[in-house]
Coordinates of C-alpha atoms in Angstrom, one line a residue:
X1 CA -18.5 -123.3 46.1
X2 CA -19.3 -119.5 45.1
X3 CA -22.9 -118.5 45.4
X4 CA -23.9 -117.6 41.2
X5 CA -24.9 -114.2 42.5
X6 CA -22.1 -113.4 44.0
X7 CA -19.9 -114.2 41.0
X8 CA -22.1 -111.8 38.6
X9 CA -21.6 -109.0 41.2
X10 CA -17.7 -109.5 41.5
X11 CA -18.1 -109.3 37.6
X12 CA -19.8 -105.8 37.7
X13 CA -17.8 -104.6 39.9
X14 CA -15.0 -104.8 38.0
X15 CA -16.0 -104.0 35.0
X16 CA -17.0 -100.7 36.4
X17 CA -13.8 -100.2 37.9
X18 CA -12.5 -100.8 34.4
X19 CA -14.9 -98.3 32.7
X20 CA -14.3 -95.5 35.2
X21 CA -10.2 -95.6 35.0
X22 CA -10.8 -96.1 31.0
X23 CA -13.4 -92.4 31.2
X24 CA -10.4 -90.8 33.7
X25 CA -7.7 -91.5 31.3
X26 CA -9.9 -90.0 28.4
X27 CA -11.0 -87.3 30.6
X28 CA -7.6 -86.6 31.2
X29 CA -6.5 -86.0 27.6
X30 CA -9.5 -84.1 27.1
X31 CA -9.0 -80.1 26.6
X32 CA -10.6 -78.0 28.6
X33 CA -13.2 -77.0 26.6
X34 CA -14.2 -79.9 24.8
X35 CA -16.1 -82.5 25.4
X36 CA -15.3 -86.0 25.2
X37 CA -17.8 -89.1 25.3
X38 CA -18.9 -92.1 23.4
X39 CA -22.1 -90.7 21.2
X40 CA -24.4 -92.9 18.7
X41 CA -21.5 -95.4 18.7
X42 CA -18.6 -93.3 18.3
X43 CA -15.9 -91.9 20.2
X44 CA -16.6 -89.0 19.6
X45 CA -14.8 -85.4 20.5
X46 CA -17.0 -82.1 20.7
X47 CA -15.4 -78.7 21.2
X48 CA -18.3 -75.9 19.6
X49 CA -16.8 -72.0 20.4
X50 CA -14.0 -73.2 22.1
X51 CA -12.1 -70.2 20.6
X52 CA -9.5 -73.0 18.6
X53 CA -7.3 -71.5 15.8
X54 CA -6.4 -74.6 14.7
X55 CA -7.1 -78.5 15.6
X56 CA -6.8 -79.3 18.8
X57 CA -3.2 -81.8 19.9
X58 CA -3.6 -84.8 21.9
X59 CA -6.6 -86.0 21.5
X60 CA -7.6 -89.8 21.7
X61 CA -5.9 -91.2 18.4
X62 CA -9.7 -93.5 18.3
X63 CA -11.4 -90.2 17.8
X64 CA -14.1 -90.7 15.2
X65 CA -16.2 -87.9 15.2
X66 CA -14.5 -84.2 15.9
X67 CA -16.7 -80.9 16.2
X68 CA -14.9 -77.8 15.9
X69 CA -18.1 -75.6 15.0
X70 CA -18.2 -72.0 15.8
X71 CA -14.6 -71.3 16.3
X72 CA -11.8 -69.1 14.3
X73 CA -10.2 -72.1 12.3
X74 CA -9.6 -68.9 9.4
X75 CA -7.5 -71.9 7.5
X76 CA -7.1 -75.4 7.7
X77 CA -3.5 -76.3 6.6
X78 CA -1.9 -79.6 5.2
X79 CA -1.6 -82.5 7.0
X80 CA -3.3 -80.4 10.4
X81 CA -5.5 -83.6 11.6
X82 CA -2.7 -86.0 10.5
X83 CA -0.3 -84.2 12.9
X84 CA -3.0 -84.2 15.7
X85 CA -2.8 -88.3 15.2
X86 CA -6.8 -88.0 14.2
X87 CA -6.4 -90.9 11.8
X88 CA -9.8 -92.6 11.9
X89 CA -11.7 -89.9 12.1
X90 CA -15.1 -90.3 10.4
X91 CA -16.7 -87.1 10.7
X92 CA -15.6 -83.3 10.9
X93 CA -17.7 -80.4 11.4
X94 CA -15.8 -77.2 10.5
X95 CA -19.2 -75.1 11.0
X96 CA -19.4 -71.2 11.6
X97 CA -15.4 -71.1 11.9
X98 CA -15.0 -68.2 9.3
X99 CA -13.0 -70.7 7.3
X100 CA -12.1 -69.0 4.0
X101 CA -9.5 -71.6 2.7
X102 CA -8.5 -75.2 2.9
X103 CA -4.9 -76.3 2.2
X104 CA -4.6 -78.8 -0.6
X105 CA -3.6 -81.9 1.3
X106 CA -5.7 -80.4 4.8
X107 CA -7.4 -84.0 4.6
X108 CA -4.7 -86.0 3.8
X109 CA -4.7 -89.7 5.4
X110 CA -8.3 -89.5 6.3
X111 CA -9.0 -92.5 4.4
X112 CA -12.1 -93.1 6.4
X113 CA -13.8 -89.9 6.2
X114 CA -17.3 -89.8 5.1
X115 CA -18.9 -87.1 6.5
X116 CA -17.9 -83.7 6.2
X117 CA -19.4 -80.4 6.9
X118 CA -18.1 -76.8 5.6
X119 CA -21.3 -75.2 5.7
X120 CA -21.9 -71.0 7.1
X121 CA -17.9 -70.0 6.5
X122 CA -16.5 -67.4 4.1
X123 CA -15.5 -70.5 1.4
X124 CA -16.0 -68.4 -2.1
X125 CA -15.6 -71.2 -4.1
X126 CA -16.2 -75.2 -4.2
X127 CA -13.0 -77.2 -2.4
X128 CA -12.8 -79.7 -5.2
X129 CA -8.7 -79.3 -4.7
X130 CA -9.1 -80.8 -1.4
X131 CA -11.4 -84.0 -2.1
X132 CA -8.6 -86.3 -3.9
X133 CA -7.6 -87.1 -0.6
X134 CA -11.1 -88.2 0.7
X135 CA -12.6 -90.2 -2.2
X136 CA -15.1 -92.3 0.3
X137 CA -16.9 -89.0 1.2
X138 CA -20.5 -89.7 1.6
X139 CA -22.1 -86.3 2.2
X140 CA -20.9 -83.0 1.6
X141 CA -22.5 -79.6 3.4
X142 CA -21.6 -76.3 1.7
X143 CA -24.2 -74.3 2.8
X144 CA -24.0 -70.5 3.0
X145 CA -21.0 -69.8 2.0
X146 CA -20.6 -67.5 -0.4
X147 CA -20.0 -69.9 -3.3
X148 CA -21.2 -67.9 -6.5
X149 CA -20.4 -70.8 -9.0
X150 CA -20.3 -74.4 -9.5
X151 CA -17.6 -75.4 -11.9
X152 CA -17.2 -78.0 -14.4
X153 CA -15.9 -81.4 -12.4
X154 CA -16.3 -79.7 -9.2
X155 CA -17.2 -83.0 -7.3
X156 CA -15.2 -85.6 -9.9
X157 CA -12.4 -86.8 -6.8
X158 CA -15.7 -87.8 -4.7
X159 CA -17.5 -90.2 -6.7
X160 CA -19.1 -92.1 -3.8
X161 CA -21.0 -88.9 -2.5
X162 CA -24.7 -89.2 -2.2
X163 CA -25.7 -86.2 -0.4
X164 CA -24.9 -82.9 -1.4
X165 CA -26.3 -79.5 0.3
X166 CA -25.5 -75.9 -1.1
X167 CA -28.4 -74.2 0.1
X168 CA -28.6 -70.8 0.6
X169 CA -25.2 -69.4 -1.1
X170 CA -25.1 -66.8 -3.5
X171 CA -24.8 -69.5 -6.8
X172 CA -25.7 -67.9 -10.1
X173 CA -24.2 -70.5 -12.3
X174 CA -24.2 -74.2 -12.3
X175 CA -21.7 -75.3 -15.1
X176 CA -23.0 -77.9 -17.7
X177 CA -20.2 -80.6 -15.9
X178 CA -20.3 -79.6 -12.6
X179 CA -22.0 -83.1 -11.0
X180 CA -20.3 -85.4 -13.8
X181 CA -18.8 -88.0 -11.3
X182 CA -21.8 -88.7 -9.2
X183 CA -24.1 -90.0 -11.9
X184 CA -24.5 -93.0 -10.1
X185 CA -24.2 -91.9 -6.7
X186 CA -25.9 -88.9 -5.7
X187 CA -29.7 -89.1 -4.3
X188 CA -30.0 -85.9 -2.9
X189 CA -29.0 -82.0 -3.9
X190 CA -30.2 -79.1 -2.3
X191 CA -29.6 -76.1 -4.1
X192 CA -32.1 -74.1 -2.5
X193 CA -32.6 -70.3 -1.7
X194 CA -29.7 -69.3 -3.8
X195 CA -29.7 -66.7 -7.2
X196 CA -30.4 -69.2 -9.9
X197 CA -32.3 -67.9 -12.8
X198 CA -32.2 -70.6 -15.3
X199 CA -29.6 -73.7 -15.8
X200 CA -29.4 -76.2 -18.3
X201 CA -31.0 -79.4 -18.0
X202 CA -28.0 -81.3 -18.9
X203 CA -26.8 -80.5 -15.3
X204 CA -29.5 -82.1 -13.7
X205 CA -30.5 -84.7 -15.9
X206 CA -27.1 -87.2 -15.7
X207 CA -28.2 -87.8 -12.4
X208 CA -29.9 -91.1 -12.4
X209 CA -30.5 -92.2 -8.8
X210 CA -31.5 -88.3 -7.5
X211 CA -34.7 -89.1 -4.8
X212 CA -34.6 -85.0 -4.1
X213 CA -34.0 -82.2 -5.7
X214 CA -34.3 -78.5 -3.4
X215 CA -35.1 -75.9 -5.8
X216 CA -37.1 -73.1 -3.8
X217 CA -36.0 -69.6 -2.9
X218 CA -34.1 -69.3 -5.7
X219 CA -35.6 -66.1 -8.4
X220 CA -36.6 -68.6 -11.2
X221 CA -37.1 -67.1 -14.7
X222 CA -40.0 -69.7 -16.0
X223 CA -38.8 -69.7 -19.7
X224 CA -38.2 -71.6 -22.7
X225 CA -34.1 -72.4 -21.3
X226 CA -36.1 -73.8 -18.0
X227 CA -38.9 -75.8 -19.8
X228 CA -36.0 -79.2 -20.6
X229 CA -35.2 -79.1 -17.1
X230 CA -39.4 -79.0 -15.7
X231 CA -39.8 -81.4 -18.6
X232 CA -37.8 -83.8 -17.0
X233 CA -38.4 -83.4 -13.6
X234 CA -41.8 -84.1 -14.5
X235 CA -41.4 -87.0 -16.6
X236 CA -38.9 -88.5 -13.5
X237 CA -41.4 -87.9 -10.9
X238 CA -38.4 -86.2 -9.1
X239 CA -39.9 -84.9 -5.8
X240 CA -39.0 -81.8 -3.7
X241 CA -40.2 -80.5 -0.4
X242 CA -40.9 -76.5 -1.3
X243 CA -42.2 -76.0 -4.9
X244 CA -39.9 -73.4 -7.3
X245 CA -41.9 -70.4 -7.3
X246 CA -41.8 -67.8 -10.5
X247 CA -40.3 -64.4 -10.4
X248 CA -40.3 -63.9 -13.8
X249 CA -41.9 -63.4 -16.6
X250 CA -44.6 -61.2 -15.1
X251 CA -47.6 -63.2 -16.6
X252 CA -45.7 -65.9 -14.2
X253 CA -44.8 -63.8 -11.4
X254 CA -45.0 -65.7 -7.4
X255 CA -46.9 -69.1 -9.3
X256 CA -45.2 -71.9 -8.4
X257 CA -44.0 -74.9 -10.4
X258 CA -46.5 -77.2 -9.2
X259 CA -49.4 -75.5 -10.9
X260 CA -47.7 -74.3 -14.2
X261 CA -48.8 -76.0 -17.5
X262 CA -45.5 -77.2 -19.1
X263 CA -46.2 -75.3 -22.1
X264 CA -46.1 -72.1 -19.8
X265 CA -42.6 -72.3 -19.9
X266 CA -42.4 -70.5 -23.3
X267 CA -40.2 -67.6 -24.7
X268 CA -41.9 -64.9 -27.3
X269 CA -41.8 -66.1 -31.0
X270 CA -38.9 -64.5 -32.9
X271 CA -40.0 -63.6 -36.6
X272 CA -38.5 -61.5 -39.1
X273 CA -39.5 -61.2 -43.0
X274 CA -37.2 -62.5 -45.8
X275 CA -38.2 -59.5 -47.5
X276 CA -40.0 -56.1 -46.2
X277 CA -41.1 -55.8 -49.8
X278 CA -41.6 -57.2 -52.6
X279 CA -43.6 -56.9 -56.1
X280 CA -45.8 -59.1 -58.1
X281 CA -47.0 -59.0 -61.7
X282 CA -51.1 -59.1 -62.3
X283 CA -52.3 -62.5 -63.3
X284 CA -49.1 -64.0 -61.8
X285 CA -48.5 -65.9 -58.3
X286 CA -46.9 -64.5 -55.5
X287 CA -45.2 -65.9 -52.5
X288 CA -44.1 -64.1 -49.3
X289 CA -42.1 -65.7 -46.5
X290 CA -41.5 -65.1 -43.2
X291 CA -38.7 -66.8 -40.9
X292 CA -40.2 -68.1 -37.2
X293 CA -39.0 -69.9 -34.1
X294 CA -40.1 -70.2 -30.5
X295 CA -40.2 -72.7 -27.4
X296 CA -43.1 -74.1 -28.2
X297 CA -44.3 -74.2 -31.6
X298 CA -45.9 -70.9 -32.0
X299 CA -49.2 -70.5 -33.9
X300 CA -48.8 -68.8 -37.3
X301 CA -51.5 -66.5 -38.9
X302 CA -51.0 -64.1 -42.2
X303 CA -53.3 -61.0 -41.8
X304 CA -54.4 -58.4 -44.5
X305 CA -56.2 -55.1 -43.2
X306 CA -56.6 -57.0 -39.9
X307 CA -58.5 -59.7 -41.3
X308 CA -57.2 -63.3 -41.3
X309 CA -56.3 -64.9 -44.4
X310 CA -57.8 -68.5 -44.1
X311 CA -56.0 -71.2 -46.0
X312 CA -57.5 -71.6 -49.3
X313 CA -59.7 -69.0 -49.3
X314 CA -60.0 -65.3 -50.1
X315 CA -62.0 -61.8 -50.0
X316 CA -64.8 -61.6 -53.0
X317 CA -63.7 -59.6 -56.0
X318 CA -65.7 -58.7 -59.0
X319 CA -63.8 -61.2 -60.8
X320 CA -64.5 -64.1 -58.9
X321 CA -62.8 -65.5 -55.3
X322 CA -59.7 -65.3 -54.3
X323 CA -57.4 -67.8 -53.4
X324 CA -54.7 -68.2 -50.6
X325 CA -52.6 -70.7 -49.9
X326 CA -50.0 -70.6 -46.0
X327 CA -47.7 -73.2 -46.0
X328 CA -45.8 -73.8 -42.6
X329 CA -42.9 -76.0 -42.8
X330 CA -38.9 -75.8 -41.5
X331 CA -39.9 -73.0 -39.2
X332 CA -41.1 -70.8 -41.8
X333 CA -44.6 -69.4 -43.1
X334 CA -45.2 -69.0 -46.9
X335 CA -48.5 -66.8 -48.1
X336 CA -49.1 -67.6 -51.7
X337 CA -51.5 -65.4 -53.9
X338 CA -52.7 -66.9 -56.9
X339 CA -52.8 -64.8 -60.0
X340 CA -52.1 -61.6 -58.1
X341 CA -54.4 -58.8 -58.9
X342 CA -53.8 -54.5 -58.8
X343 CA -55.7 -54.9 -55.2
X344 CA -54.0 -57.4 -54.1
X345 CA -51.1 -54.9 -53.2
X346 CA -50.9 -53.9 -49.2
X347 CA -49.3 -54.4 -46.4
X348 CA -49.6 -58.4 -45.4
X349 CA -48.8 -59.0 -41.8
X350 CA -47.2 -62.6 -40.3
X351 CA -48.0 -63.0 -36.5
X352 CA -46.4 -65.5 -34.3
X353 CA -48.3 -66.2 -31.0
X354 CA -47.7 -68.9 -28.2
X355 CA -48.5 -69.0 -24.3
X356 CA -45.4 -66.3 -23.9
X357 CA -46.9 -64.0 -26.2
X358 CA -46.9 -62.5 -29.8
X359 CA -44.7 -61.4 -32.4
X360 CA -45.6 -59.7 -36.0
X361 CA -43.6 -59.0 -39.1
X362 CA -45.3 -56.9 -41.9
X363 CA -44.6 -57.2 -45.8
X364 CA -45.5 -54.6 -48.3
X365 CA -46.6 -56.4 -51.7
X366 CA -46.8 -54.1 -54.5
X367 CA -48.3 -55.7 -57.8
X368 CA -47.7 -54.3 -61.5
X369 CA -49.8 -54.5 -64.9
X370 CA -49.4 -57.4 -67.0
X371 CA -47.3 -56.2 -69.8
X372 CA -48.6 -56.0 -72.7
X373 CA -48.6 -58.8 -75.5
X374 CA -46.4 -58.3 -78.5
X375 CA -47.3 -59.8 -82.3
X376 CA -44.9 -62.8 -81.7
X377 CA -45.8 -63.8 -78.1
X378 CA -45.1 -67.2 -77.2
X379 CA -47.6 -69.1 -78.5
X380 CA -47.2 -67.6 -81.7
X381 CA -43.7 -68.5 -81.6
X382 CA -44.4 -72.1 -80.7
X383 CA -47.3 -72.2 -83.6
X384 CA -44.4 -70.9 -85.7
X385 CA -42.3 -73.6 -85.2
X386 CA -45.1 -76.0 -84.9
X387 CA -45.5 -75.4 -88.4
X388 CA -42.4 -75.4 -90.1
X389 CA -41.8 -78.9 -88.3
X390 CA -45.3 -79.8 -90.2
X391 CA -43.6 -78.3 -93.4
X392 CA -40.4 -80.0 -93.2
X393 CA -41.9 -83.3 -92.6
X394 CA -44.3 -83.0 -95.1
X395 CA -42.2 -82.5 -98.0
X396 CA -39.8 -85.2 -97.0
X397 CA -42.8 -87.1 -97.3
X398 CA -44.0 -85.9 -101.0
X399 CA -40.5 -86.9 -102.1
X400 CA -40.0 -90.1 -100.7
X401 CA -44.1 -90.4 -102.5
X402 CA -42.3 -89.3 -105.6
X403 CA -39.2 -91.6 -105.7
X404 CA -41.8 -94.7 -104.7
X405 CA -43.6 -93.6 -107.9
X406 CA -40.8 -93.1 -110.5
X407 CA -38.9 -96.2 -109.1
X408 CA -41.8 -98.4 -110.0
X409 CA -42.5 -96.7 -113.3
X410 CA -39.0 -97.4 -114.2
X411 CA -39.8 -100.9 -113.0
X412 CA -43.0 -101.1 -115.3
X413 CA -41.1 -100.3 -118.6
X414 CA -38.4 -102.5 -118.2
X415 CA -40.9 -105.7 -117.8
X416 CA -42.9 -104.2 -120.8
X417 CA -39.4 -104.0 -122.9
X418 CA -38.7 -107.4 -121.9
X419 CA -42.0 -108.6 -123.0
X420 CA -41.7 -107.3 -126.3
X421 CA -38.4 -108.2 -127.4
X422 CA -39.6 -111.8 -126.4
X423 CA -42.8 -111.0 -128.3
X424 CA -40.6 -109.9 -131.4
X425 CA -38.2 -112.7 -131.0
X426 CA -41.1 -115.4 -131.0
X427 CA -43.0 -114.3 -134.1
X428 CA -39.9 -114.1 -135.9
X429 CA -39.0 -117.7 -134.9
X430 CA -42.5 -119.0 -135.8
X431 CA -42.3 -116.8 -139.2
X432 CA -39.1 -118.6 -140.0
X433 CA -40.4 -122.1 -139.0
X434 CA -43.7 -122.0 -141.0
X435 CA -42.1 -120.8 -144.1
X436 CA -41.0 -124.3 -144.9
X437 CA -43.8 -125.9 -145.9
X438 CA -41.7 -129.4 -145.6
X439 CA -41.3 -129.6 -142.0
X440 CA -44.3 -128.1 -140.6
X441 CA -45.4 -129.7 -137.2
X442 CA -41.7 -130.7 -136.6
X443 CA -40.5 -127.1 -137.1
X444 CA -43.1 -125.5 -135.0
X445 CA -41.9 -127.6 -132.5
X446 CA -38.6 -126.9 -133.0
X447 CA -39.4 -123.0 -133.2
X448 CA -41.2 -123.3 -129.8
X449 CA -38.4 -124.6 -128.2
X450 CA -35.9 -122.3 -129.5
X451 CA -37.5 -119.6 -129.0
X452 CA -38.1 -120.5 -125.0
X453 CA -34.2 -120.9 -125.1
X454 CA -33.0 -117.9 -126.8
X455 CA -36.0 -115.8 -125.2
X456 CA -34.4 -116.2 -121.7
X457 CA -31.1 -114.8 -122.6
X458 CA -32.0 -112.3 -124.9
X459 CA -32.3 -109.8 -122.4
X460 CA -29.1 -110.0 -121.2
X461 CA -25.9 -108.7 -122.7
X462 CA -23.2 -110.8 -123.4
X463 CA -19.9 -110.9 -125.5
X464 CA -19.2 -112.6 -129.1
X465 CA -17.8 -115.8 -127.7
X466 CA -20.9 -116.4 -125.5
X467 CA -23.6 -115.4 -128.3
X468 CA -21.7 -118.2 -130.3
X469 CA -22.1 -120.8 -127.7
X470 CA -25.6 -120.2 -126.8
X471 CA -26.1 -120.3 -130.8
X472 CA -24.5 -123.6 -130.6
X473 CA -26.6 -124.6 -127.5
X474 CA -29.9 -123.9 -129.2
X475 CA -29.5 -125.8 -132.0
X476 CA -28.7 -128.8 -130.6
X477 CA -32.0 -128.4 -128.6
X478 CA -33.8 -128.1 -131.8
X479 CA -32.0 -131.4 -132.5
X480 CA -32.8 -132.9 -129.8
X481 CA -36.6 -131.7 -129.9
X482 CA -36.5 -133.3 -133.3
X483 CA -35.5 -136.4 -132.4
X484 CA -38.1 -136.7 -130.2
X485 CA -40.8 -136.5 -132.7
X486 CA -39.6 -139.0 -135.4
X487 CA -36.6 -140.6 -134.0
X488 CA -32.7 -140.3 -134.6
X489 CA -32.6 -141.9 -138.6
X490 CA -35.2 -140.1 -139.9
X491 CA -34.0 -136.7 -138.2
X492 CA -30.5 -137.0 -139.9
X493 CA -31.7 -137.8 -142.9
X494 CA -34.2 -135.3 -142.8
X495 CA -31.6 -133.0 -141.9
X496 CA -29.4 -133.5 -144.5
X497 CA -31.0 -133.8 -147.5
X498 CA -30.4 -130.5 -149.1
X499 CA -33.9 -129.7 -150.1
X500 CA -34.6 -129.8 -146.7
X501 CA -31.6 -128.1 -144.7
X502 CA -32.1 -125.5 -142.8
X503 CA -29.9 -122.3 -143.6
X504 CA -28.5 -121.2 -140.1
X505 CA -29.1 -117.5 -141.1
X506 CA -32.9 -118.6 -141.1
X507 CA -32.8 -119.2 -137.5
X508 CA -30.7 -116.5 -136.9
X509 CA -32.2 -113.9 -134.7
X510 CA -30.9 -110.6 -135.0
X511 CA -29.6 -109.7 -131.0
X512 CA -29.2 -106.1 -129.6
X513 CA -25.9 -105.2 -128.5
X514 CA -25.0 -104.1 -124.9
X515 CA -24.8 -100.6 -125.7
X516 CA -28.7 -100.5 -127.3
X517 CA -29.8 -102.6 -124.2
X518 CA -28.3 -100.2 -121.9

């Protein structure tokens, strides 16, 4: 039976046997000048000023990390590291190798690249032509190269990317797109020590998940366009190592970011006058308006004789106060005078001040007499017609008063016509029936009736035929009437004994015609 100990040292023994033949054979594909050795984990392939043009041939095809800093690799062309068999490469560093230009497809097949590093070449521009070939690109180092814009979609083909370094180029411009892409991704940018003077906040701002943000070094003019992007930073609590420092304005000049009010990032109010002059008439109002904007709200005063005109309120004139009123709405400042007067005419100045400074636009008011009143003036015109309106309706008034009036006189004399042809028509009746002295009572009676009879139709005008029948009608209410009193036999006797008939032109009332009662 084997001792234990002796089988663990047969064990090591040849497993270093193993790892010294495995080193020789890498050593032996090693260049000269290179270096190559398992580091952090990775094979890994180190070959700094090894005076390479180009990538190096036959290296281990499990190479993972390759350093070709501080050589003369001027260009890196398509397919180079596919053609070297560097398949699974991880990590390049292409540092201090005057590089001035990358092939398109110079990455091509490096599906597992996520590390790559550019920086301190002659690169003039971003590489964003050579990144669709690396989309799982985690960081990205561009420094000093002399990059002097960021374009629009720059970094779109590397959306996984979460660091990002382009310190200390000679950038002047970062485009409104140029990190759409990395929204999501990217936690840290370093755009430090570079020539930025202002950018847009938009830039920044898409960027959700940014833990750092290097703005130092760079000649910062801490204005109104930079106040969004402070303004946000703020309100993120995105941190930075070396606070921005001011260059300009000089108010601002070397104060850094840190201990700037955010309302110190202001531009000088722009005003201008809708009109340099204008007039008024005494005793009327008069408004003057000037046109203002600035980042932030500016304060607005109206000055006369460099006094301030106080809302409301005025300098003492023998004729009392006067009054003022400023309006400030939709970026503009109205002064309105009421009921101008001759010394109210000057020059009225509008000044515009914030923590950037002032601006003032003047306005020359000249003010003219009242003119004066003519014999028809307005009111007198309005009186005028006032008046007639009074007239008008007035008379239609006394003539509707005076129809009313004739219409019932004309009413009044026909009922008192009426009443005395039935007045008329009743004493004649009653003369006729007392004059026989035979039928007395009876022919009172009689009379009464008839004359109720004919009395309601004797006002109204009708033809032969129906005179006849109403004749006809009335006597045989008489007859009736008669009958009555002492009974049908003694009324036809009565009636026609013939000193006792009645002649029929006794009862016969004389009628007027149509024509006399029209």
């Amino acid at each position: 039976m084997i001792p234990p100990q002796l089988t663990m040292s047969s064990f090591h023994l040849h497993l270093a046997i193993v790892i010294g033949f495995c080193t020789q054979m890498v050593l032996a594909d090693c260049p000269r000048l290179c270096e190559c050795k398992w580091k952090s984990g990775k094979e890994s392939v180190s070959c700094p000023n090894a005076n390479l043009s180009s990538v190096p041939l036959h290296l281990e095809a499990g190479t993972q990390v390759l350093d070709l800093s501080r050589n003369n690799l001027v260009t890196v062309k398509h397919d180079e590291f596919g053609k070297a068999g560097l398949l699974n490469l991880q990590k390049v560093y292409i540092s201090q190798c005057r590089l001035k230009s990358l092939e398109r497809y110079a990455f091509r097949k490096l599906i597992n690249l996520v590390e790559l590093d550019l920086s301190h070449n002659a690169l003039t521009t971003v590489p964003s032509h050579t990144f669709d070939s690396i989309p799982e690109l985690r960081e990205l180092k561009l420094n000093n190269n002399p990059i002097q814009r960021i374009h629009n979609d720059a970094f779109v083909n590397v959306p996984q990317l979460i660091r990002l370094e382009l310190s200390e180029c000679r950038i002047t411009t970062v485009e409104p797109r140029a990190f759409y892409g990395l929204e999501t991704t990217l936690e840290w940018l370093k755009l430090d020590y570079n020539k930025l003077t202002e950018v847009l906040s938009s830039s920044f701002t898409i960027l959700q998940n940014l833990h750092g943000l290097e703005l130092a070094g760079n000649p910062w003019n801490c204005s109104c366009p930079l106040r969004p992007l402070r303004e946000w930073m703020l309100r993120k609590n995105v941190p930075f190592g070396i606070p921005p420092v001011c260059q300009n304005p000089k108010r601002l000049h070397s104060k850094p970011w840190d201990k700037l009010d955010l309302d110190e990032f202001a531009c000088i109010p722009e005003i201008f006058a809708y009109e340099s002059k204008t007039r008024g008439v005494e005793g009327k109002n008069v408004t003057m308006t000037c046109r203002i904007a600035g980042i932030p709200e500016p304060s607005v005063r109206w000055l006369l004789k460099n006094k301030v005109i106080a809302n409301l309120s005025g300098a003492s004139y023998s004729n009392g106060k006067k009054l003022y009123m400023v309006h400030l709405q939709n970026n503009s400042s109205d002064l309105t005078i009421f009921s101008a007067d001759l010394q109210d005419a000057g020059v009225y100045v509008c000044a515009a001040e914030n923590k950037a400074g002032r601006a003032e636009a003047s306005v020359t008011l000249a003010v003219i007499r009242k003119p004066p009143e003519t014999a028809f003036n307005n009111k007198i015109l309005i009186a005028s017609v006032i008046t007639g309106i009074a007239l008008v309706l007035a008379s239609c008034l006394i003539a509707l008063c005076i129809y009313s009036v004739r219409k019932k006189q004309m009413l009044t004399w026909r009922t008192r016509e009426c009443r005395r042809e039935d007045n008329y028509e009743k004493i004649e009746m009653n003369h006729k029936v007392a004059g026989n002295s035979n039928g007395g009572a009876v022919q009172a009676e009689i009379a009464v009736v008839a004359t109720k009879k004919n009395g309601e139709y004797r006002v109204v005008p009708v033809a032969d035929n129906e005179e006849v029948e109403e004749e006809e009608e009335g006597n045989a209410n008489v007859e009736v009437a008669a009958k009555k009193v002492w009974g049908d036999s003694a009324i036809e006797k009565r009636w026609n004994s013939p000193e006792h008939l009645l002649d029929p032109e006794d009862l016969h009332i004389p009628r007027r015609t149509l024509q006399e009662a029209r």
